[in-house]
Amino acid sequence: EDRELAIECNSEVNDLSQFIHLHKELEIVYVISGKCVAYADKNSYLLKQGDMFISFPNQVHHYKTLESGKFVLLIFSPDIIYEYSSLISKSVPDRNFISSNEESELKTIFSKIKNVNTEYNNLTVCGYINVLLGKILPLLNLKIADKNKTSAFYDIVEFCSNNFKNDITLETVSEKLHLSKYYVSHIINKRLGQNFNEYINNMRVSEALSFLRETDMKISDISEYVGFGTIRSFNRAFRTIMGVTPVEYRNG
């Protein structure tokens, strides 16, 4: 994902994204109510009321909502973390989970974030994020990520993210990045738990969701815009991923 804002704060999320993704920002989820499983790389964490999940830059992550509720979702650049942005940008934590039992002030901090409503919203939220990181970083064991082991993977992800709306294939990625198509297939399957076509279809369907929710754009036009060759392939992939058709999703 490519993001333009230094801070994105949503304090009223009901269901978290099931789509596997990664980005250069940190992502924090705090559970006000409800229950979900959060996944980071190969680890999974059950989150319930009062718990917090944090994903570091370039960690593969996604969620499975078990019980709809209210979640605070923060996505922010490491650059806003006073003096520690460089360390955070190149590090991964030994775990991505903090419980309310470990840090008693989580509820207070997120309550303040949730209720921020001034003309200086981002400045205020930035301050609370720095306070929050100051409290939880001592609880995490940070280690420097091995870029040599992951650089090819990120090149593949970046290329696919920039080109999934086009007629993209394993052969396309292999040719453009000068990598074996078997290696591309293997690394996607290993890191994302999906085959190449599933990964591309997930990005296309994820892109289509906002158009279905927020616009009156024709479904056939959405299908073409996000990269599906036919409306039939769009409907089939959408139902496989979301459990409903695009029409049912829009009307539901």
PDB file of C-alpha atoms in Angstrom:
ATOM      1  CA  GLU A   1       0.000   0.000   0.000  1.00  0.00           C
ATOM      2  CA  ASP A   2       1.175   3.515  -0.829  1.00  0.00           C
ATOM      3  CA  ARG A   3      -0.109   6.196   1.533  1.00  0.00           C
ATOM      4  CA  GLU A   4       0.054   9.972   1.298  1.00  0.00           C
ATOM      5  CA  LEU A   5      -0.856  11.016   4.859  1.00  0.00           C
ATOM      6  CA  ALA A   6       1.603  10.909   7.766  1.00  0.00           C
ATOM      7  CA  ILE A   7      -1.232   9.906  10.133  1.00  0.00           C
ATOM      8  CA  GLU A   8      -4.520   8.176   9.407  1.00  0.00           C
ATOM      9  CA  CYS A   9      -6.793   7.767  12.421  1.00  0.00           C
ATOM     10  CA  ASN A  10     -10.111   5.930  12.371  1.00  0.00           C
ATOM     11  CA  SER A  11     -11.690   5.463  15.775  1.00  0.00           C
ATOM     12  CA  GLU A  12     -14.905   3.773  14.636  1.00  0.00           C
ATOM     13  CA  VAL A  13     -13.860   0.697  12.621  1.00  0.00           C
ATOM     14  CA  ASN A  14     -16.379  -2.146  12.898  1.00  0.00           C
ATOM     15  CA  ASP A  15     -14.578  -4.823  10.875  1.00  0.00           C
ATOM     16  CA  LEU A  16     -10.871  -5.024  10.108  1.00  0.00           C
ATOM     17  CA  SER A  17      -9.370  -5.783   6.702  1.00  0.00           C
ATOM     18  CA  GLN A  18      -9.052  -9.449   5.809  1.00  0.00           C
ATOM     19  CA  PHE A  19      -6.733  -8.626   2.913  1.00  0.00           C
ATOM     20  CA  ILE A  20      -3.046  -9.435   3.302  1.00  0.00           C
ATOM     21  CA  HIS A  21      -1.015  -6.251   2.909  1.00  0.00           C
ATOM     22  CA  LEU A  22       2.124  -4.401   3.939  1.00  0.00           C
ATOM     23  CA  HIS A  23       3.295  -0.795   3.839  1.00  0.00           C
ATOM     24  CA  LYS A  24       6.075   1.478   5.038  1.00  0.00           C
ATOM     25  CA  GLU A  25       4.010   2.807   7.944  1.00  0.00           C
ATOM     26  CA  LEU A  26       3.286   1.389  11.386  1.00  0.00           C
ATOM     27  CA  GLU A  27      -0.243   0.145  11.988  1.00  0.00           C
ATOM     28  CA  ILE A  28      -1.920  -0.084  15.398  1.00  0.00           C
ATOM     29  CA  VAL A  29      -5.259  -1.648  16.257  1.00  0.00           C
ATOM     30  CA  TYR A  30      -6.833  -1.202  19.685  1.00  0.00           C
ATOM     31  CA  VAL A  31      -9.929  -3.198  20.616  1.00  0.00           C
ATOM     32  CA  ILE A  32     -12.689  -1.175  22.253  1.00  0.00           C
ATOM     33  CA  SER A  33     -15.166  -4.030  21.833  1.00  0.00           C
ATOM     34  CA  GLY A  34     -15.394  -7.151  19.700  1.00  0.00           C
ATOM     35  CA  LYS A  35     -12.830  -9.804  18.949  1.00  0.00           C
ATOM     36  CA  CYS A  36     -10.424 -10.558  16.120  1.00  0.00           C
ATOM     37  CA  VAL A  37      -7.317 -12.478  15.142  1.00  0.00           C
ATOM     38  CA  ALA A  38      -4.401 -10.335  13.942  1.00  0.00           C
ATOM     39  CA  TYR A  39      -1.670 -11.835  11.780  1.00  0.00           C
ATOM     40  CA  ALA A  40       1.867 -10.455  11.381  1.00  0.00           C
ATOM     41  CA  ASP A  41       4.288 -12.406   9.215  1.00  0.00           C
ATOM     42  CA  LYS A  42       3.921 -15.989  10.473  1.00  0.00           C
ATOM     43  CA  ASN A  43       2.483 -15.107  13.903  1.00  0.00           C
ATOM     44  CA  SER A  44      -1.151 -14.752  14.989  1.00  0.00           C
ATOM     45  CA  TYR A  45      -2.699 -13.076  18.029  1.00  0.00           C
ATOM     46  CA  LEU A  46      -6.196 -13.228  19.485  1.00  0.00           C
ATOM     47  CA  LEU A  47      -7.305  -9.690  20.327  1.00  0.00           C
ATOM     48  CA  LYS A  48     -10.113  -8.923  22.726  1.00  0.00           C
ATOM     49  CA  GLN A  49     -11.297  -5.847  24.594  1.00  0.00           C
ATOM     50  CA  GLY A  50      -8.389  -3.727  25.817  1.00  0.00           C
ATOM     51  CA  ASP A  51      -5.729  -5.455  23.704  1.00  0.00           C
ATOM     52  CA  MET A  52      -3.467  -3.781  21.155  1.00  0.00           C
ATOM     53  CA  PHE A  53      -1.734  -4.996  17.985  1.00  0.00           C
ATOM     54  CA  ILE A  54       1.147  -3.221  16.251  1.00  0.00           C
ATOM     55  CA  SER A  55       2.592  -3.959  12.824  1.00  0.00           C
ATOM     56  CA  PHE A  56       5.986  -2.494  11.970  1.00  0.00           C
ATOM     57  CA  PRO A  57       7.014  -1.162   8.513  1.00  0.00           C
ATOM     58  CA  ASN A  58       6.988  -3.827   5.789  1.00  0.00           C
ATOM     59  CA  GLN A  59       5.542  -6.550   7.997  1.00  0.00           C
ATOM     60  CA  VAL A  60       2.943  -8.624   6.176  1.00  0.00           C
ATOM     61  CA  HIS A  61      -0.298  -8.392   8.163  1.00  0.00           C
ATOM     62  CA  HIS A  62      -4.046  -8.872   8.016  1.00  0.00           C
ATOM     63  CA  TYR A  63      -7.030  -9.551  10.283  1.00  0.00           C
ATOM     64  CA  LYS A  64      -9.920 -11.917  10.755  1.00  0.00           C
ATOM     65  CA  THR A  65     -12.843 -10.369  12.614  1.00  0.00           C
ATOM     66  CA  LEU A  66     -14.412 -12.970  14.890  1.00  0.00           C
ATOM     67  CA  GLU A  67     -16.918 -10.661  16.525  1.00  0.00           C
ATOM     68  CA  SER A  68     -17.811  -7.243  15.112  1.00  0.00           C
ATOM     69  CA  GLY A  69     -17.264  -4.402  17.500  1.00  0.00           C
ATOM     70  CA  LYS A  70     -15.374  -1.129  17.656  1.00  0.00           C
ATOM     71  CA  PHE A  71     -11.692  -0.839  16.871  1.00  0.00           C
ATOM     72  CA  VAL A  72      -9.340   2.128  16.813  1.00  0.00           C
ATOM     73  CA  LEU A  73      -7.121   1.956  13.719  1.00  0.00           C
ATOM     74  CA  LEU A  74      -3.983   4.095  13.473  1.00  0.00           C
ATOM     75  CA  ILE A  75      -1.643   4.075  10.470  1.00  0.00           C
ATOM     76  CA  PHE A  76       1.290   6.469  10.676  1.00  0.00           C
ATOM     77  CA  SER A  77       4.743   7.159   9.312  1.00  0.00           C
ATOM     78  CA  PRO A  78       7.781   6.302  11.459  1.00  0.00           C
ATOM     79  CA  ASP A  79       8.899   9.877  10.801  1.00  0.00           C
ATOM     80  CA  ILE A  80       6.526  11.168  13.486  1.00  0.00           C
ATOM     81  CA  ILE A  81       8.277   9.125  16.214  1.00  0.00           C
ATOM     82  CA  TYR A  82      10.645  11.483  17.963  1.00  0.00           C
ATOM     83  CA  GLU A  83      14.325  10.397  17.609  1.00  0.00           C
ATOM     84  CA  TYR A  84      13.499   6.737  16.871  1.00  0.00           C
ATOM     85  CA  SER A  85      12.151   6.823  13.301  1.00  0.00           C
ATOM     86  CA  SER A  86      15.316   5.348  11.760  1.00  0.00           C
ATOM     87  CA  LEU A  87      15.457   2.456  14.231  1.00  0.00           C
ATOM     88  CA  ILE A  88      11.760   1.628  13.809  1.00  0.00           C
ATOM     89  CA  SER A  89      11.935   1.789  10.007  1.00  0.00           C
ATOM     90  CA  LYS A  90      14.519  -0.993   9.841  1.00  0.00           C
ATOM     91  CA  SER A  91      13.393  -3.118  12.793  1.00  0.00           C
ATOM     92  CA  VAL A  92      10.862  -5.826  13.592  1.00  0.00           C
ATOM     93  CA  PRO A  93       9.560  -6.643  17.086  1.00  0.00           C
ATOM     94  CA  ASP A  94       9.753 -10.087  18.668  1.00  0.00           C
ATOM     95  CA  ARG A  95       5.966  -9.901  19.032  1.00  0.00           C
ATOM     96  CA  ASN A  96       3.167  -7.632  17.814  1.00  0.00           C
ATOM     97  CA  PHE A  97       0.786  -7.843  20.756  1.00  0.00           C
ATOM     98  CA  ILE A  98       0.334  -5.848  23.962  1.00  0.00           C
ATOM     99  CA  SER A  99      -2.401  -6.732  26.428  1.00  0.00           C
ATOM    100  CA  SER A 100      -4.159  -4.338  28.766  1.00  0.00           C
ATOM    101  CA  ASN A 101      -2.602  -6.295  31.648  1.00  0.00           C
ATOM    102  CA  GLU A 102       0.899  -5.365  30.486  1.00  0.00           C
ATOM    103  CA  GLU A 103       0.276  -1.644  30.029  1.00  0.00           C
ATOM    104  CA  SER A 104      -2.436  -0.194  32.231  1.00  0.00           C
ATOM    105  CA  GLU A 105      -2.616   3.155  30.414  1.00  0.00           C
ATOM    106  CA  LEU A 106      -3.620   1.745  27.016  1.00  0.00           C
ATOM    107  CA  LYS A 107      -7.308   2.387  27.641  1.00  0.00           C
ATOM    108  CA  THR A 108      -6.691   5.981  28.763  1.00  0.00           C
ATOM    109  CA  ILE A 109      -4.455   6.837  25.793  1.00  0.00           C
ATOM    110  CA  PHE A 110      -6.808   5.358  23.194  1.00  0.00           C
ATOM    111  CA  SER A 111      -9.799   7.003  24.846  1.00  0.00           C
ATOM    112  CA  LYS A 112      -8.053  10.340  24.387  1.00  0.00           C
ATOM    113  CA  ILE A 113      -7.166   9.525  20.760  1.00  0.00           C
ATOM    114  CA  LYS A 114     -10.739   8.457  20.050  1.00  0.00           C
ATOM    115  CA  ASN A 115     -12.121  11.746  21.365  1.00  0.00           C
ATOM    116  CA  VAL A 116      -9.690  14.147  19.718  1.00  0.00           C
ATOM    117  CA  ASN A 117     -11.680  16.857  17.985  1.00  0.00           C
ATOM    118  CA  THR A 118      -9.747  20.070  17.432  1.00  0.00           C
ATOM    119  CA  GLU A 119      -8.379  21.983  14.479  1.00  0.00           C
ATOM    120  CA  TYR A 120      -5.018  20.419  15.360  1.00  0.00           C
ATOM    121  CA  ASN A 121      -6.175  16.780  15.271  1.00  0.00           C
ATOM    122  CA  ASN A 122      -3.031  15.306  13.698  1.00  0.00           C
ATOM    123  CA  LEU A 123      -0.712  17.233  16.010  1.00  0.00           C
ATOM    124  CA  THR A 124      -2.644  16.006  19.048  1.00  0.00           C
ATOM    125  CA  VAL A 125      -2.820  12.399  17.838  1.00  0.00           C
ATOM    126  CA  CYS A 126       0.904  12.552  17.018  1.00  0.00           C
ATOM    127  CA  GLY A 127       1.606  13.477  20.634  1.00  0.00           C
ATOM    128  CA  TYR A 128      -0.461  10.596  21.977  1.00  0.00           C
ATOM    129  CA  ILE A 129       1.235   8.166  19.551  1.00  0.00           C
ATOM    130  CA  ASN A 130       4.657   9.225  20.849  1.00  0.00           C
ATOM    131  CA  VAL A 131       3.489   8.711  24.432  1.00  0.00           C
ATOM    132  CA  LEU A 132       2.087   5.317  23.471  1.00  0.00           C
ATOM    133  CA  LEU A 133       5.285   4.187  21.716  1.00  0.00           C
ATOM    134  CA  GLY A 134       7.327   5.398  24.677  1.00  0.00           C
ATOM    135  CA  LYS A 135       5.359   3.016  26.900  1.00  0.00           C
ATOM    136  CA  ILE A 136       5.216  -0.075  24.660  1.00  0.00           C
ATOM    137  CA  LEU A 137       8.653  -0.094  22.991  1.00  0.00           C
ATOM    138  CA  PRO A 138      10.389  -1.140  26.257  1.00  0.00           C
ATOM    139  CA  LEU A 139       8.058  -4.168  26.278  1.00  0.00           C
ATOM    140  CA  LEU A 140       9.186  -5.265  22.801  1.00  0.00           C
ATOM    141  CA  ASN A 141      12.498  -6.738  21.763  1.00  0.00           C
ATOM    142  CA  LEU A 142      13.418  -5.028  18.497  1.00  0.00           C
ATOM    143  CA  LYS A 143      15.822  -6.604  16.039  1.00  0.00           C
ATOM    144  CA  ILE A 144      17.186  -5.299  12.762  1.00  0.00           C
ATOM    145  CA  ALA A 145      15.431  -6.870   9.765  1.00  0.00           C
ATOM    146  CA  ASP A 146      17.645  -8.700   7.290  1.00  0.00           C
ATOM    147  CA  LYS A 147      17.089  -6.734   4.090  1.00  0.00           C
ATOM    148  CA  ASN A 148      19.054  -9.208   1.979  1.00  0.00           C
ATOM    149  CA  LYS A 149      16.483 -11.909   2.672  1.00  0.00           C
ATOM    150  CA  THR A 150      13.490  -9.717   1.893  1.00  0.00           C
ATOM    151  CA  SER A 151      14.539  -7.282  -0.842  1.00  0.00           C
ATOM    152  CA  ALA A 152      13.372  -9.544  -3.701  1.00  0.00           C
ATOM    153  CA  PHE A 153      10.039 -10.079  -1.974  1.00  0.00           C
ATOM    154  CA  TYR A 154       9.460  -6.346  -1.591  1.00  0.00           C
ATOM    155  CA  ASP A 155      10.445  -5.760  -5.221  1.00  0.00           C
ATOM    156  CA  ILE A 156       7.825  -8.324  -6.245  1.00  0.00           C
ATOM    157  CA  VAL A 157       5.161  -6.816  -3.983  1.00  0.00           C
ATOM    158  CA  GLU A 158       5.885  -3.288  -5.173  1.00  0.00           C
ATOM    159  CA  PHE A 159       5.734  -4.301  -8.834  1.00  0.00           C
ATOM    160  CA  CYS A 160       2.475  -6.200  -8.351  1.00  0.00           C
ATOM    161  CA  SER A 161       0.959  -3.325  -6.339  1.00  0.00           C
ATOM    162  CA  ASN A 162       1.744  -0.888  -9.134  1.00  0.00           C
ATOM    163  CA  ASN A 163       0.571  -3.146 -11.953  1.00  0.00           C
ATOM    164  CA  PHE A 164      -2.291  -5.361 -10.704  1.00  0.00           C
ATOM    165  CA  LYS A 165      -4.832  -3.362 -12.733  1.00  0.00           C
ATOM    166  CA  ASN A 166      -3.021  -4.406 -15.905  1.00  0.00           C
ATOM    167  CA  ASP A 167      -2.787  -7.807 -17.582  1.00  0.00           C
ATOM    168  CA  ILE A 168      -0.146  -9.081 -15.155  1.00  0.00           C
ATOM    169  CA  THR A 169       1.206 -12.652 -15.086  1.00  0.00           C
ATOM    170  CA  LEU A 170       4.034 -14.565 -13.449  1.00  0.00           C
ATOM    171  CA  GLU A 171       5.897 -14.244 -16.712  1.00  0.00           C
ATOM    172  CA  THR A 172       5.457 -10.445 -16.654  1.00  0.00           C
ATOM    173  CA  VAL A 173       6.895 -10.161 -13.141  1.00  0.00           C
ATOM    174  CA  SER A 174       9.705 -12.574 -13.941  1.00  0.00           C
ATOM    175  CA  GLU A 175      10.733 -10.661 -17.047  1.00  0.00           C
ATOM    176  CA  LYS A 176      10.558  -7.181 -15.500  1.00  0.00           C
ATOM    177  CA  LEU A 177      12.424  -8.109 -12.308  1.00  0.00           C
ATOM    178  CA  HIS A 178      14.835 -10.596 -13.897  1.00  0.00           C
ATOM    179  CA  LEU A 179      13.771 -13.356 -11.543  1.00  0.00           C
ATOM    180  CA  SER A 180      12.736 -16.931 -12.217  1.00  0.00           C
ATOM    181  CA  LYS A 181       8.955 -17.245 -12.406  1.00  0.00           C
ATOM    182  CA  TYR A 182       9.231 -20.308 -10.172  1.00  0.00           C
ATOM    183  CA  TYR A 183      11.060 -18.220  -7.579  1.00  0.00           C
ATOM    184  CA  VAL A 184       8.416 -15.474  -7.798  1.00  0.00           C
ATOM    185  CA  SER A 185       5.665 -18.063  -7.305  1.00  0.00           C
ATOM    186  CA  HIS A 186       7.516 -19.684  -4.399  1.00  0.00           C
ATOM    187  CA  ILE A 187       8.239 -16.479  -2.488  1.00  0.00           C
ATOM    188  CA  ILE A 188       4.657 -15.204  -2.805  1.00  0.00           C
ATOM    189  CA  ASN A 189       3.306 -18.515  -1.591  1.00  0.00           C
ATOM    190  CA  LYS A 190       5.805 -18.678   1.265  1.00  0.00           C
ATOM    191  CA  ARG A 191       5.392 -15.106   2.516  1.00  0.00           C
ATOM    192  CA  LEU A 192       1.706 -14.499   1.757  1.00  0.00           C
ATOM    193  CA  GLY A 193       0.219 -17.997   1.916  1.00  0.00           C
ATOM    194  CA  GLN A 194      -1.408 -17.503  -1.502  1.00  0.00           C
ATOM    195  CA  ASN A 195      -0.630 -18.409  -5.059  1.00  0.00           C
ATOM    196  CA  PHE A 196       0.085 -15.640  -7.571  1.00  0.00           C
ATOM    197  CA  ASN A 197      -3.429 -15.469  -9.037  1.00  0.00           C
ATOM    198  CA  GLU A 198      -5.028 -15.384  -5.566  1.00  0.00           C
ATOM    199  CA  TYR A 199      -2.728 -12.535  -4.567  1.00  0.00           C
ATOM    200  CA  ILE A 200      -3.547 -10.457  -7.660  1.00  0.00           C
ATOM    201  CA  ASN A 201      -7.294 -11.143  -7.335  1.00  0.00           C
ATOM    202  CA  ASN A 202      -7.228 -10.113  -3.663  1.00  0.00           C
ATOM    203  CA  MET A 203      -5.691  -6.752  -4.581  1.00  0.00           C
ATOM    204  CA  ARG A 204      -8.227  -6.247  -7.357  1.00  0.00           C
ATOM    205  CA  VAL A 205     -11.198  -7.101  -5.135  1.00  0.00           C
ATOM    206  CA  SER A 206      -9.827  -4.904  -2.330  1.00  0.00           C
ATOM    207  CA  GLU A 207      -9.614  -1.999  -4.785  1.00  0.00           C
ATOM    208  CA  ALA A 208     -13.157  -2.705  -6.005  1.00  0.00           C
ATOM    209  CA  LEU A 209     -14.704  -2.543  -2.519  1.00  0.00           C
ATOM    210  CA  SER A 210     -14.408   1.224  -2.137  1.00  0.00           C
ATOM    211  CA  PHE A 211     -15.938   1.825  -5.566  1.00  0.00           C
ATOM    212  CA  LEU A 212     -18.870  -0.444  -4.701  1.00  0.00           C
ATOM    213  CA  ARG A 213     -19.392   1.301  -1.351  1.00  0.00           C
ATOM    214  CA  GLU A 214     -18.753   4.894  -2.240  1.00  0.00           C
ATOM    215  CA  THR A 215     -19.718   5.384  -5.910  1.00  0.00           C
ATOM    216  CA  ASP A 216     -22.507   4.669  -8.380  1.00  0.00           C
ATOM    217  CA  MET A 217     -20.005   3.375 -10.905  1.00  0.00           C
ATOM    218  CA  LYS A 218     -21.335   0.455 -12.956  1.00  0.00           C
ATOM    219  CA  ILE A 219     -20.122  -2.929 -11.747  1.00  0.00           C
ATOM    220  CA  SER A 220     -18.914  -3.810 -15.243  1.00  0.00           C
ATOM    221  CA  ASP A 221     -16.835  -0.606 -15.294  1.00  0.00           C
ATOM    222  CA  ILE A 222     -15.400  -1.358 -11.838  1.00  0.00           C
ATOM    223  CA  SER A 223     -14.507  -4.850 -13.007  1.00  0.00           C
ATOM    224  CA  GLU A 224     -12.599  -3.480 -15.977  1.00  0.00           C
ATOM    225  CA  TYR A 225     -10.953  -0.679 -13.989  1.00  0.00           C
ATOM    226  CA  VAL A 226      -9.479  -2.984 -11.315  1.00  0.00           C
ATOM    227  CA  GLY A 227      -8.077  -5.378 -13.897  1.00  0.00           C
ATOM    228  CA  PHE A 228     -10.516  -8.224 -14.443  1.00  0.00           C
ATOM    229  CA  GLY A 229     -10.813  -9.286 -18.060  1.00  0.00           C
ATOM    230  CA  THR A 230     -14.502 -10.139 -17.850  1.00  0.00           C
ATOM    231  CA  ILE A 231     -17.412  -9.432 -15.505  1.00  0.00           C
ATOM    232  CA  ARG A 232     -17.743 -13.197 -15.081  1.00  0.00           C
ATOM    233  CA  SER A 233     -14.194 -13.549 -13.718  1.00  0.00           C
ATOM    234  CA  PHE A 234     -14.813 -10.539 -11.438  1.00  0.00           C
ATOM    235  CA  ASN A 235     -18.014 -12.056 -10.026  1.00  0.00           C
ATOM    236  CA  ARG A 236     -16.346 -15.417  -9.487  1.00  0.00           C
ATOM    237  CA  ALA A 237     -13.290 -13.973  -7.726  1.00  0.00           C
ATOM    238  CA  PHE A 238     -15.399 -11.566  -5.661  1.00  0.00           C
ATOM    239  CA  ARG A 239     -17.699 -14.326  -4.418  1.00  0.00           C
ATOM    240  CA  THR A 240     -14.723 -16.564  -3.586  1.00  0.00           C
ATOM    241  CA  ILE A 241     -13.067 -13.843  -1.512  1.00  0.00           C
ATOM    242  CA  MET A 242     -16.041 -11.997   0.009  1.00  0.00           C
ATOM    243  CA  GLY A 243     -18.678 -14.749   0.116  1.00  0.00           C
ATOM    244  CA  VAL A 244     -21.205 -12.605  -1.775  1.00  0.00           C
ATOM    245  CA  THR A 245     -21.518 -11.169  -5.274  1.00  0.00           C
ATOM    246  CA  PRO A 246     -20.585  -7.526  -6.052  1.00  0.00           C
ATOM    247  CA  VAL A 247     -24.309  -6.699  -6.357  1.00  0.00           C
ATOM    248  CA  GLU A 248     -25.079  -8.261  -2.969  1.00  0.00           C
ATOM    249  CA  TYR A 249     -22.146  -6.433  -1.388  1.00  0.00           C
ATOM    250  CA  ARG A 250     -23.292  -3.077  -2.791  1.00  0.00           C
ATOM    251  CA  ASN A 251     -26.899  -3.610  -1.687  1.00  0.00           C
ATOM    252  CA  GLY A 252     -26.022  -5.102   1.696  1.00  0.00           C
TER     253      GLY A 252
END
